[in-house]
Amino acid sequence: MTQKNIEATRIVLTGGGTAGHVIPHLAVLPLYKKYSWDVLYIGSSGIEKEIIKEHQVPYKTIKAGKLRRYFSFKNLTDIIKVLLGGGQSLMYLMKFRPHVLLSNGGFVSVPVAVAAWLLRIPVVTYEPDQSPGLANRIIMKFARKILYTFPETVKHLPKNKAIYAGTPIRRELFGGSKSRAFQLCGFDAEEKIPQILVMGGSLGALKINQTLLQCLPSLVQNYRVIHITGKGKGISFAHKNYKSFSYLKDELKDIFAISDYIISRAGANAIFEFLALKKPMLLIPLELGSRGDQVLNANSFLQQGWARVLKETDLSAKKLLESLHSLVEDGEQIKKCQSKGPMQDSDQVIFKIMQQYSEARSITEP
């Protein structure tokens, strides 16, 4: 064995399809930058590209085919895309020569992880949801370690690879400015009215928006409603106690600062952020057209007393109002339960695992 020259640690990040596959990377990114690691992101031309480029991380785009659990003629063309993506990944990895790869799941991550495995680059994968998705079930076969968020997830994982990591929370979310939020929304900061934040995930939720529209005339009499609609999913309603945004980026931390209650889908990263911020939440998990991961996430939070849940199949204006009133009544009890939630520095856990694999590859060579 011979000693290698000291060189900067190089890592590749991948994951995409929704913001939930990207946000955990953002929480650990400051640590990579603090230690001057060279970071490359490999993803599709989807939402992950837009998010990552805002953080000045070099980005390489590959072809990506969606992984489906049902028969579709699109599977034929998507297989070709996956193969092309694998070839592109091999090329980028051979050129960048990373010490370790971290995948956050999503269909784009599969060819990248397989390419890394072929090149004997250690693969670490992170599973944010309670049950692994199809992409991560494939990647697990090639991964050295599998990091997970929910304690219940371990039963789905090989014991020799599984490490509980929790959910890394973006530190900037704790530094929101209430004054900026009130200014952004045009609300009077002196008027003491509870604020409700309604959001349907990174892509928005048309059904939640339409149901909320029916409730708004009643809600704005007692609450201020801040509504993140999703791009192209806005609704028409005007009132001094209602403010809508199609999408929020840096301003989201400010909106969190003034939000007393949250109505949301049940994506794992989002709900763990709400938990860390101690926000009573009403979860409406995506059911129709999904694999049911959000339902499991929501039920786990319900059992811990961290949230209240309204099934999507039960969603109506009447049920939404009843569930919201129940959330407000139980708000203090929910906060007490939330205060007993996990307090792990998950960003540090993930960073140390990446550091171990990078050091193992960079210190020696045959």
mmCIF file of C-alpha atoms in Angstrom:
data_model
loop_
_atom_site.group_PDB
_atom_site.id
_atom_site.type_symbol
_atom_site.label_atom_id
_atom_site.label_comp_id
_atom_site.label_asym_id
_atom_site.label_seq_id
_atom_site.Cartn_x
_atom_site.Cartn_y
_atom_site.Cartn_z
ATOM 1 C CA MET A 1 0.000 0.000 0.000
ATOM 2 C CA THR A 2 1.308 3.478 -0.822
ATOM 3 C CA GLN A 3 0.357 6.796 0.683
ATOM 4 C CA LYS A 4 -1.632 9.057 -1.633
ATOM 5 C CA ASN A 5 -1.038 12.764 -1.963
ATOM 6 C CA ILE A 6 -3.366 14.904 0.122
ATOM 7 C CA GLU A 7 -6.231 16.038 -2.073
ATOM 8 C CA ALA A 8 -9.621 17.610 -1.679
ATOM 9 C CA THR A 9 -12.468 15.242 -0.875
ATOM 10 C CA ARG A 10 -14.712 14.794 -3.886
ATOM 11 C CA ILE A 11 -18.302 13.624 -3.536
ATOM 12 C CA VAL A 12 -21.232 13.207 -5.894
ATOM 13 C CA LEU A 13 -24.830 13.839 -4.852
ATOM 14 C CA THR A 14 -27.856 12.586 -6.727
ATOM 15 C CA GLY A 15 -31.616 12.354 -6.345
ATOM 16 C CA GLY A 16 -34.591 14.022 -7.953
ATOM 17 C CA GLY A 17 -38.103 14.006 -9.298
ATOM 18 C CA THR A 18 -39.486 16.066 -6.412
ATOM 19 C CA ALA A 19 -37.992 18.593 -3.992
ATOM 20 C CA GLY A 20 -38.136 15.937 -1.273
ATOM 21 C CA HIS A 21 -35.268 14.104 -2.954
ATOM 22 C CA VAL A 22 -33.120 17.249 -2.933
ATOM 23 C CA ILE A 23 -33.789 19.073 0.343
ATOM 24 C CA PRO A 24 -31.859 16.630 2.607
ATOM 25 C CA HIS A 25 -28.765 17.345 0.493
ATOM 26 C CA LEU A 26 -29.199 21.078 1.127
ATOM 27 C CA ALA A 27 -29.189 20.536 4.891
ATOM 28 C CA VAL A 28 -25.738 18.873 4.781
ATOM 29 C CA LEU A 29 -24.292 21.092 2.041
ATOM 30 C CA PRO A 30 -22.946 23.759 4.469
ATOM 31 C CA LEU A 31 -20.752 21.106 6.095
ATOM 32 C CA TYR A 32 -19.286 20.048 2.754
ATOM 33 C CA LYS A 33 -18.534 23.686 1.997
ATOM 34 C CA LYS A 34 -17.088 24.300 5.461
ATOM 35 C CA TYR A 35 -14.457 21.622 4.866
ATOM 36 C CA SER A 36 -13.848 22.666 1.236
ATOM 37 C CA TRP A 37 -15.093 19.447 -0.310
ATOM 38 C CA ASP A 38 -15.558 19.354 -4.066
ATOM 39 C CA VAL A 39 -19.222 18.558 -4.728
ATOM 40 C CA LEU A 40 -20.849 17.536 -8.011
ATOM 41 C CA TYR A 41 -24.581 16.962 -8.448
ATOM 42 C CA ILE A 42 -25.859 14.550 -11.097
ATOM 43 C CA GLY A 43 -29.566 14.747 -11.850
ATOM 44 C CA SER A 44 -32.225 15.205 -14.487
ATOM 45 C CA SER A 45 -33.483 18.418 -16.052
ATOM 46 C CA GLY A 46 -36.291 18.455 -13.473
ATOM 47 C CA ILE A 47 -36.871 20.395 -10.256
ATOM 48 C CA GLU A 48 -33.575 19.285 -8.702
ATOM 49 C CA LYS A 49 -31.613 21.188 -11.354
ATOM 50 C CA GLU A 50 -33.407 24.438 -10.522
ATOM 51 C CA ILE A 51 -32.912 23.987 -6.769
ATOM 52 C CA ILE A 52 -29.261 22.917 -6.828
ATOM 53 C CA LYS A 53 -28.065 25.600 -9.226
ATOM 54 C CA GLU A 54 -29.311 28.236 -6.767
ATOM 55 C CA HIS A 55 -26.703 26.899 -4.318
ATOM 56 C CA GLN A 56 -23.752 27.270 -6.700
ATOM 57 C CA VAL A 57 -23.081 23.526 -6.928
ATOM 58 C CA PRO A 58 -21.730 22.186 -10.268
ATOM 59 C CA TYR A 59 -24.471 20.209 -11.983
ATOM 60 C CA LYS A 60 -24.480 17.528 -14.676
ATOM 61 C CA THR A 61 -27.691 16.526 -16.436
ATOM 62 C CA ILE A 62 -28.415 12.965 -17.517
ATOM 63 C CA LYS A 63 -31.285 11.265 -19.291
ATOM 64 C CA ALA A 64 -33.763 9.817 -16.833
ATOM 65 C CA GLY A 65 -36.548 7.300 -17.265
ATOM 66 C CA LYS A 66 -39.357 6.930 -14.767
ATOM 67 C CA LEU A 67 -39.593 3.634 -12.890
ATOM 68 C CA ARG A 68 -43.167 2.321 -12.946
ATOM 69 C CA ARG A 69 -44.803 -0.501 -11.001
ATOM 70 C CA TYR A 70 -47.340 -1.143 -13.753
ATOM 71 C CA PHE A 71 -47.297 -1.980 -17.449
ATOM 72 C CA SER A 72 -46.957 0.960 -19.800
ATOM 73 C CA PHE A 73 -45.549 1.309 -23.300
ATOM 74 C CA LYS A 74 -43.568 4.242 -21.922
ATOM 75 C CA ASN A 75 -41.504 1.681 -20.015
ATOM 76 C CA LEU A 76 -39.896 0.688 -23.306
ATOM 77 C CA THR A 77 -38.649 4.167 -24.129
ATOM 78 C CA ASP A 78 -37.761 4.833 -20.519
ATOM 79 C CA ILE A 79 -35.495 1.781 -20.424
ATOM 80 C CA ILE A 80 -33.514 3.388 -23.233
ATOM 81 C CA LYS A 81 -33.352 6.635 -21.232
ATOM 82 C CA VAL A 82 -32.103 4.768 -18.157
ATOM 83 C CA LEU A 83 -29.370 3.085 -20.205
ATOM 84 C CA LEU A 84 -28.349 6.409 -21.717
ATOM 85 C CA GLY A 85 -28.354 7.957 -18.256
ATOM 86 C CA GLY A 86 -26.144 5.148 -17.028
ATOM 87 C CA GLY A 87 -23.646 5.807 -19.810
ATOM 88 C CA GLN A 88 -23.619 9.517 -19.087
ATOM 89 C CA SER A 89 -23.167 8.816 -15.363
ATOM 90 C CA LEU A 90 -20.166 6.592 -16.064
ATOM 91 C CA MET A 91 -18.578 9.347 -18.109
ATOM 92 C CA TYR A 92 -19.117 12.030 -15.449
ATOM 93 C CA LEU A 93 -17.966 9.780 -12.601
ATOM 94 C CA MET A 94 -14.821 8.680 -14.421
ATOM 95 C CA LYS A 95 -13.917 12.291 -15.070
ATOM 96 C CA PHE A 96 -14.722 13.620 -11.570
ATOM 97 C CA ARG A 97 -13.363 10.569 -9.664
ATOM 98 C CA PRO A 98 -15.445 10.992 -6.478
ATOM 99 C CA HIS A 99 -14.528 9.301 -3.228
ATOM 100 C CA VAL A 100 -18.149 8.519 -2.381
ATOM 101 C CA LEU A 101 -21.678 8.921 -3.791
ATOM 102 C CA LEU A 102 -24.746 9.882 -1.752
ATOM 103 C CA SER A 103 -28.160 9.193 -3.274
ATOM 104 C CA ASN A 104 -31.429 10.571 -1.951
ATOM 105 C CA GLY A 105 -33.600 8.410 -4.168
ATOM 106 C CA GLY A 106 -35.911 9.174 -7.052
ATOM 107 C CA PHE A 107 -35.777 7.554 -10.461
ATOM 108 C CA VAL A 108 -32.814 9.642 -11.688
ATOM 109 C CA SER A 109 -30.567 8.243 -8.954
ATOM 110 C CA VAL A 110 -30.698 4.617 -10.130
ATOM 111 C CA PRO A 111 -28.350 4.850 -13.165
ATOM 112 C CA VAL A 112 -25.977 7.080 -11.192
ATOM 113 C CA ALA A 113 -25.767 4.624 -8.292
ATOM 114 C CA VAL A 114 -25.286 1.627 -10.571
ATOM 115 C CA ALA A 115 -22.550 3.448 -12.500
ATOM 116 C CA ALA A 116 -20.782 4.278 -9.220
ATOM 117 C CA TRP A 117 -20.982 0.650 -8.127
ATOM 118 C CA LEU A 118 -19.456 -0.501 -11.425
ATOM 119 C CA LEU A 119 -16.566 1.894 -10.824
ATOM 120 C CA ARG A 120 -16.188 0.619 -7.217
ATOM 121 C CA ILE A 121 -17.138 4.007 -5.793
ATOM 122 C CA PRO A 122 -18.836 3.548 -2.388
ATOM 123 C CA VAL A 123 -22.577 4.216 -2.616
ATOM 124 C CA VAL A 124 -24.561 5.506 0.373
ATOM 125 C CA THR A 125 -28.301 5.947 -0.021
ATOM 126 C CA TYR A 126 -30.797 7.838 2.133
ATOM 127 C CA GLU A 127 -34.442 6.866 2.556
ATOM 128 C CA PRO A 128 -36.595 9.741 3.853
ATOM 129 C CA ASP A 129 -39.943 7.921 3.870
ATOM 130 C CA GLN A 130 -41.172 5.198 6.168
ATOM 131 C CA SER A 131 -41.189 2.577 3.395
ATOM 132 C CA PRO A 132 -38.538 2.533 0.643
ATOM 133 C CA GLY A 133 -39.614 3.532 -2.840
ATOM 134 C CA LEU A 134 -38.874 1.437 -5.929
ATOM 135 C CA ALA A 135 -35.757 3.436 -6.808
ATOM 136 C CA ASN A 136 -34.229 2.968 -3.369
ATOM 137 C CA ARG A 137 -35.132 -0.718 -3.294
ATOM 138 C CA ILE A 138 -32.994 -1.109 -6.404
ATOM 139 C CA ILE A 139 -30.176 1.110 -5.132
ATOM 140 C CA MET A 140 -30.014 -0.808 -1.834
ATOM 141 C CA LYS A 141 -28.491 -3.751 -3.687
ATOM 142 C CA PHE A 142 -25.521 -1.584 -4.702
ATOM 143 C CA ALA A 143 -25.184 0.526 -1.536
ATOM 144 C CA ARG A 144 -22.659 0.092 1.263
ATOM 145 C CA LYS A 145 -24.924 1.841 3.776
ATOM 146 C CA ILE A 146 -28.617 2.753 3.877
ATOM 147 C CA LEU A 147 -29.573 5.746 6.033
ATOM 148 C CA TYR A 148 -33.158 5.954 7.224
ATOM 149 C CA THR A 149 -35.473 8.442 8.938
ATOM 150 C CA PHE A 150 -38.400 6.605 10.559
ATOM 151 C CA PRO A 151 -37.652 3.929 13.188
ATOM 152 C CA GLU A 152 -40.296 1.760 11.459
ATOM 153 C CA THR A 153 -38.225 1.706 8.257
ATOM 154 C CA VAL A 154 -35.561 -0.624 9.614
ATOM 155 C CA LYS A 155 -37.791 -3.683 9.114
ATOM 156 C CA HIS A 156 -37.566 -3.108 5.347
ATOM 157 C CA LEU A 157 -33.762 -2.882 5.294
ATOM 158 C CA PRO A 158 -30.852 -5.333 5.460
ATOM 159 C CA LYS A 159 -29.607 -5.106 9.036
ATOM 160 C CA ASN A 160 -25.907 -5.019 8.102
ATOM 161 C CA LYS A 161 -26.398 -1.889 5.985
ATOM 162 C CA ALA A 162 -29.000 0.101 7.937
ATOM 163 C CA ILE A 163 -28.067 3.199 9.959
ATOM 164 C CA TYR A 164 -30.611 5.453 11.671
ATOM 165 C CA ALA A 165 -29.802 9.025 10.633
ATOM 166 C CA GLY A 166 -33.014 10.940 11.174
ATOM 167 C CA THR A 167 -33.869 13.885 8.951
ATOM 168 C CA PRO A 168 -31.319 16.646 8.343
ATOM 169 C CA ILE A 169 -32.976 20.024 8.885
ATOM 170 C CA ARG A 170 -31.870 23.125 7.027
ATOM 171 C CA ARG A 171 -30.447 25.379 9.745
ATOM 172 C CA GLU A 172 -31.602 28.550 8.014
ATOM 173 C CA LEU A 173 -35.244 27.602 8.710
ATOM 174 C CA PHE A 174 -34.706 28.567 12.340
ATOM 175 C CA GLY A 175 -33.653 32.110 11.389
ATOM 176 C CA GLY A 176 -36.834 33.430 9.823
ATOM 177 C CA SER A 177 -37.855 37.052 10.291
ATOM 178 C CA LYS A 178 -41.412 37.762 11.403
ATOM 179 C CA SER A 179 -41.190 41.391 10.301
ATOM 180 C CA ARG A 180 -40.151 40.368 6.776
ATOM 181 C CA ALA A 181 -43.006 37.852 6.656
ATOM 182 C CA PHE A 182 -45.636 40.386 7.706
ATOM 183 C CA GLN A 183 -44.299 42.809 5.110
ATOM 184 C CA LEU A 184 -44.250 40.114 2.419
ATOM 185 C CA CYS A 185 -47.856 39.164 3.129
ATOM 186 C CA GLY A 186 -49.090 42.719 3.675
ATOM 187 C CA PHE A 187 -50.450 41.804 7.112
ATOM 188 C CA ASP A 188 -50.632 44.164 10.087
ATOM 189 C CA ALA A 189 -48.152 42.810 12.653
ATOM 190 C CA GLU A 190 -49.989 44.544 15.502
ATOM 191 C CA GLU A 191 -53.260 42.740 14.795
ATOM 192 C CA LYS A 192 -53.264 39.514 16.829
ATOM 193 C CA ILE A 193 -54.811 36.937 14.526
ATOM 194 C CA PRO A 194 -53.510 33.357 14.181
ATOM 195 C CA GLN A 195 -51.778 32.532 10.886
ATOM 196 C CA ILE A 196 -52.429 29.295 9.003
ATOM 197 C CA LEU A 197 -49.980 28.158 6.346
ATOM 198 C CA VAL A 198 -51.446 25.907 3.652
ATOM 199 C CA MET A 199 -49.102 24.126 1.268
ATOM 200 C CA GLY A 200 -49.435 21.135 -1.033
ATOM 201 C CA GLY A 201 -45.814 20.071 -1.467
ATOM 202 C CA SER A 202 -43.244 21.239 -3.993
ATOM 203 C CA LEU A 203 -45.646 20.732 -6.915
ATOM 204 C CA GLY A 204 -48.756 21.997 -5.165
ATOM 205 C CA ALA A 205 -52.029 20.157 -4.628
ATOM 206 C CA LEU A 206 -54.995 21.146 -6.767
ATOM 207 C CA LYS A 207 -57.544 19.224 -4.683
ATOM 208 C CA ILE A 208 -56.427 20.919 -1.460
ATOM 209 C CA ASN A 209 -56.512 24.306 -3.190
ATOM 210 C CA GLN A 210 -60.033 23.798 -4.504
ATOM 211 C CA THR A 211 -61.329 22.617 -1.121
ATOM 212 C CA LEU A 212 -59.607 25.496 0.653
ATOM 213 C CA LEU A 213 -61.325 27.968 -1.700
ATOM 214 C CA GLN A 214 -64.690 26.799 -0.393
ATOM 215 C CA CYS A 215 -63.518 27.332 3.199
ATOM 216 C CA LEU A 216 -61.825 30.700 2.808
ATOM 217 C CA PRO A 217 -64.880 32.962 3.338
ATOM 218 C CA SER A 218 -65.259 31.364 6.772
ATOM 219 C CA LEU A 219 -61.556 31.046 7.618
ATOM 220 C CA VAL A 220 -60.581 34.651 6.976
ATOM 221 C CA GLN A 221 -63.048 35.810 9.613
ATOM 222 C CA ASN A 222 -60.876 34.320 12.373
ATOM 223 C CA TYR A 223 -57.513 33.528 10.788
ATOM 224 C CA ARG A 224 -54.996 34.817 8.319
ATOM 225 C CA VAL A 225 -54.321 32.277 5.596
ATOM 226 C CA ILE A 226 -50.987 32.072 3.795
ATOM 227 C CA HIS A 227 -51.334 29.772 0.824
ATOM 228 C CA ILE A 228 -48.528 28.262 -1.260
ATOM 229 C CA THR A 229 -50.520 27.066 -4.230
ATOM 230 C CA GLY A 230 -47.917 25.460 -6.485
ATOM 231 C CA LYS A 231 -47.039 26.784 -9.922
ATOM 232 C CA GLY A 232 -50.071 27.014 -12.180
ATOM 233 C CA LYS A 233 -52.459 25.963 -9.399
ATOM 234 C CA GLY A 234 -53.528 29.339 -8.044
ATOM 235 C CA ILE A 235 -57.092 30.184 -6.990
ATOM 236 C CA SER A 236 -59.030 33.419 -7.239
ATOM 237 C CA PHE A 237 -59.791 34.910 -3.837
ATOM 238 C CA ALA A 238 -59.186 38.394 -2.495
ATOM 239 C CA HIS A 239 -59.237 39.400 1.169
ATOM 240 C CA LYS A 240 -56.948 41.304 3.507
ATOM 241 C CA ASN A 241 -56.455 38.124 5.557
ATOM 242 C CA TYR A 242 -55.491 35.944 2.594
ATOM 243 C CA LYS A 243 -52.169 35.914 0.757
ATOM 244 C CA SER A 244 -51.117 33.393 -1.873
ATOM 245 C CA PHE A 245 -47.787 32.528 -3.459
ATOM 246 C CA SER A 246 -47.174 30.049 -6.235
ATOM 247 C CA TYR A 247 -43.794 29.113 -4.755
ATOM 248 C CA LEU A 248 -41.449 30.373 -2.050
ATOM 249 C CA LYS A 249 -37.690 29.948 -1.800
ATOM 250 C CA ASP A 250 -35.610 31.910 0.701
ATOM 251 C CA GLU A 251 -38.755 33.626 2.017
ATOM 252 C CA LEU A 252 -40.174 30.325 3.286
ATOM 253 C CA LYS A 253 -38.230 30.540 6.552
ATOM 254 C CA ASP A 254 -39.848 33.924 7.225
ATOM 255 C CA ILE A 255 -43.326 32.539 6.547
ATOM 256 C CA PHE A 256 -42.619 29.642 8.920
ATOM 257 C CA ALA A 257 -41.731 32.194 11.615
ATOM 258 C CA ILE A 258 -45.270 33.636 11.692
ATOM 259 C CA SER A 259 -47.193 30.424 10.975
ATOM 260 C CA ASP A 260 -49.105 29.154 13.997
ATOM 261 C CA TYR A 261 -50.605 26.121 12.240
ATOM 262 C CA ILE A 262 -49.769 24.259 9.032
ATOM 263 C CA ILE A 263 -51.956 22.305 6.630
ATOM 264 C CA SER A 264 -49.832 20.199 4.327
ATOM 265 C CA ARG A 265 -49.223 17.014 2.413
ATOM 266 C CA ALA A 266 -47.108 14.458 4.279
ATOM 267 C CA GLY A 267 -43.784 14.369 2.468
ATOM 268 C CA ALA A 268 -41.185 13.192 4.977
ATOM 269 C CA ASN A 269 -38.745 16.096 4.718
ATOM 270 C CA ALA A 270 -41.444 18.746 5.059
ATOM 271 C CA ILE A 271 -43.170 17.226 8.074
ATOM 272 C CA PHE A 272 -39.892 16.694 9.934
ATOM 273 C CA GLU A 273 -39.107 20.352 9.326
ATOM 274 C CA PHE A 274 -42.495 21.295 10.812
ATOM 275 C CA LEU A 275 -41.717 19.022 13.760
ATOM 276 C CA ALA A 276 -38.334 20.662 14.323
ATOM 277 C CA LEU A 277 -40.024 24.076 14.246
ATOM 278 C CA LYS A 278 -42.725 22.850 16.675
ATOM 279 C CA LYS A 279 -45.646 23.684 14.391
ATOM 280 C CA PRO A 280 -48.995 21.917 14.981
ATOM 281 C CA MET A 281 -49.854 20.371 11.633
ATOM 282 C CA LEU A 282 -52.846 18.926 9.839
ATOM 283 C CA LEU A 283 -51.597 16.399 7.297
ATOM 284 C CA ILE A 284 -53.538 15.451 4.179
ATOM 285 C CA PRO A 285 -51.371 12.655 2.739
ATOM 286 C CA LEU A 286 -51.358 11.969 -0.960
ATOM 287 C CA GLU A 287 -53.270 8.745 -1.569
ATOM 288 C CA LEU A 288 -54.581 8.659 -5.115
ATOM 289 C CA GLY A 289 -51.955 7.718 -7.687
ATOM 290 C CA SER A 290 -49.240 7.185 -5.072
ATOM 291 C CA ARG A 291 -47.548 4.179 -3.487
ATOM 292 C CA GLY A 292 -48.926 5.168 -0.085
ATOM 293 C CA ASP A 293 -45.696 6.448 1.482
ATOM 294 C CA GLN A 294 -47.296 9.691 2.647
ATOM 295 C CA VAL A 295 -50.104 7.767 4.344
ATOM 296 C CA LEU A 296 -47.534 5.819 6.359
ATOM 297 C CA ASN A 297 -45.625 9.011 7.180
ATOM 298 C CA ALA A 298 -48.785 10.745 8.389
ATOM 299 C CA ASN A 299 -49.941 7.786 10.475
ATOM 300 C CA SER A 300 -46.546 7.602 12.169
ATOM 301 C CA PHE A 301 -46.789 11.291 13.136
ATOM 302 C CA LEU A 302 -50.382 10.811 14.296
ATOM 303 C CA GLN A 303 -49.384 7.916 16.566
ATOM 304 C CA GLN A 304 -46.590 10.021 18.097
ATOM 305 C CA GLY A 305 -49.046 12.855 18.759
ATOM 306 C CA TRP A 306 -47.076 15.188 16.487
ATOM 307 C CA ALA A 307 -49.887 15.843 13.983
ATOM 308 C CA ARG A 308 -53.525 15.421 13.105
ATOM 309 C CA VAL A 309 -54.511 13.665 9.886
ATOM 310 C CA LEU A 310 -57.313 14.112 7.348
ATOM 311 C CA LYS A 311 -57.564 11.385 4.709
ATOM 312 C CA GLU A 312 -57.568 12.650 1.133
ATOM 313 C CA THR A 313 -60.582 10.466 0.363
ATOM 314 C CA ASP A 314 -62.469 12.254 3.168
ATOM 315 C CA LEU A 315 -61.419 15.734 2.082
ATOM 316 C CA SER A 316 -64.301 18.193 1.819
ATOM 317 C CA ALA A 317 -64.867 21.773 2.916
ATOM 318 C CA LYS A 318 -66.804 20.590 5.968
ATOM 319 C CA LYS A 319 -64.155 18.034 6.978
ATOM 320 C CA LEU A 320 -61.331 20.506 6.429
ATOM 321 C CA LEU A 321 -62.943 23.091 8.699
ATOM 322 C CA GLU A 322 -63.706 20.491 11.380
ATOM 323 C CA SER A 323 -60.161 19.113 11.246
ATOM 324 C CA LEU A 324 -58.656 22.588 11.446
ATOM 325 C CA HIS A 325 -60.751 23.543 14.469
ATOM 326 C CA SER A 326 -59.665 20.297 16.135
ATOM 327 C CA LEU A 327 -56.024 21.104 15.335
ATOM 328 C CA VAL A 328 -56.341 24.538 16.952
ATOM 329 C CA GLU A 329 -58.004 23.098 20.054
ATOM 330 C CA ASP A 330 -55.257 20.471 20.402
ATOM 331 C CA GLY A 331 -52.420 22.816 19.444
ATOM 332 C CA GLU A 332 -50.769 23.060 22.865
ATOM 333 C CA GLN A 333 -50.954 19.314 23.450
ATOM 334 C CA ILE A 334 -49.409 18.686 20.042
ATOM 335 C CA LYS A 335 -46.550 21.054 20.867
ATOM 336 C CA LYS A 336 -45.887 19.188 24.124
ATOM 337 C CA CYS A 337 -45.625 15.921 22.208
ATOM 338 C CA GLN A 338 -43.427 17.558 19.581
ATOM 339 C CA SER A 339 -41.037 18.797 22.274
ATOM 340 C CA LYS A 340 -40.273 15.122 23.036
ATOM 341 C CA GLY A 341 -39.467 14.375 19.394
ATOM 342 C CA PRO A 342 -36.058 13.356 18.015
ATOM 343 C CA MET A 343 -33.329 15.931 18.643
ATOM 344 C CA GLN A 344 -30.543 14.400 16.560
ATOM 345 C CA ASP A 345 -28.029 16.383 14.529
ATOM 346 C CA SER A 346 -28.775 14.389 11.416
ATOM 347 C CA ASP A 347 -26.649 16.581 9.169
ATOM 348 C CA GLN A 348 -23.633 15.702 11.319
ATOM 349 C CA VAL A 349 -24.488 11.990 11.208
ATOM 350 C CA ILE A 350 -24.671 11.976 7.417
ATOM 351 C CA PHE A 351 -21.531 14.077 7.061
ATOM 352 C CA LYS A 352 -19.508 11.746 9.289
ATOM 353 C CA ILE A 353 -20.572 8.691 7.289
ATOM 354 C CA MET A 354 -19.578 10.409 4.058
ATOM 355 C CA GLN A 355 -16.301 11.441 5.688
ATOM 356 C CA GLN A 356 -15.512 7.865 6.723
ATOM 357 C CA TYR A 357 -15.938 6.530 3.192
ATOM 358 C CA SER A 358 -14.053 9.406 1.594
ATOM 359 C CA GLU A 359 -11.120 8.958 3.972
ATOM 360 C CA ALA A 360 -11.026 5.226 3.390
ATOM 361 C CA ARG A 361 -10.600 5.800 -0.347
ATOM 362 C CA SER A 362 -8.306 8.819 -0.221
ATOM 363 C CA ILE A 363 -5.676 7.652 2.304
ATOM 364 C CA THR A 364 -4.378 4.560 0.514
ATOM 365 C CA GLU A 365 -4.414 2.865 -2.846
ATOM 366 C CA PRO A 366 -3.118 -0.508 -4.052
#
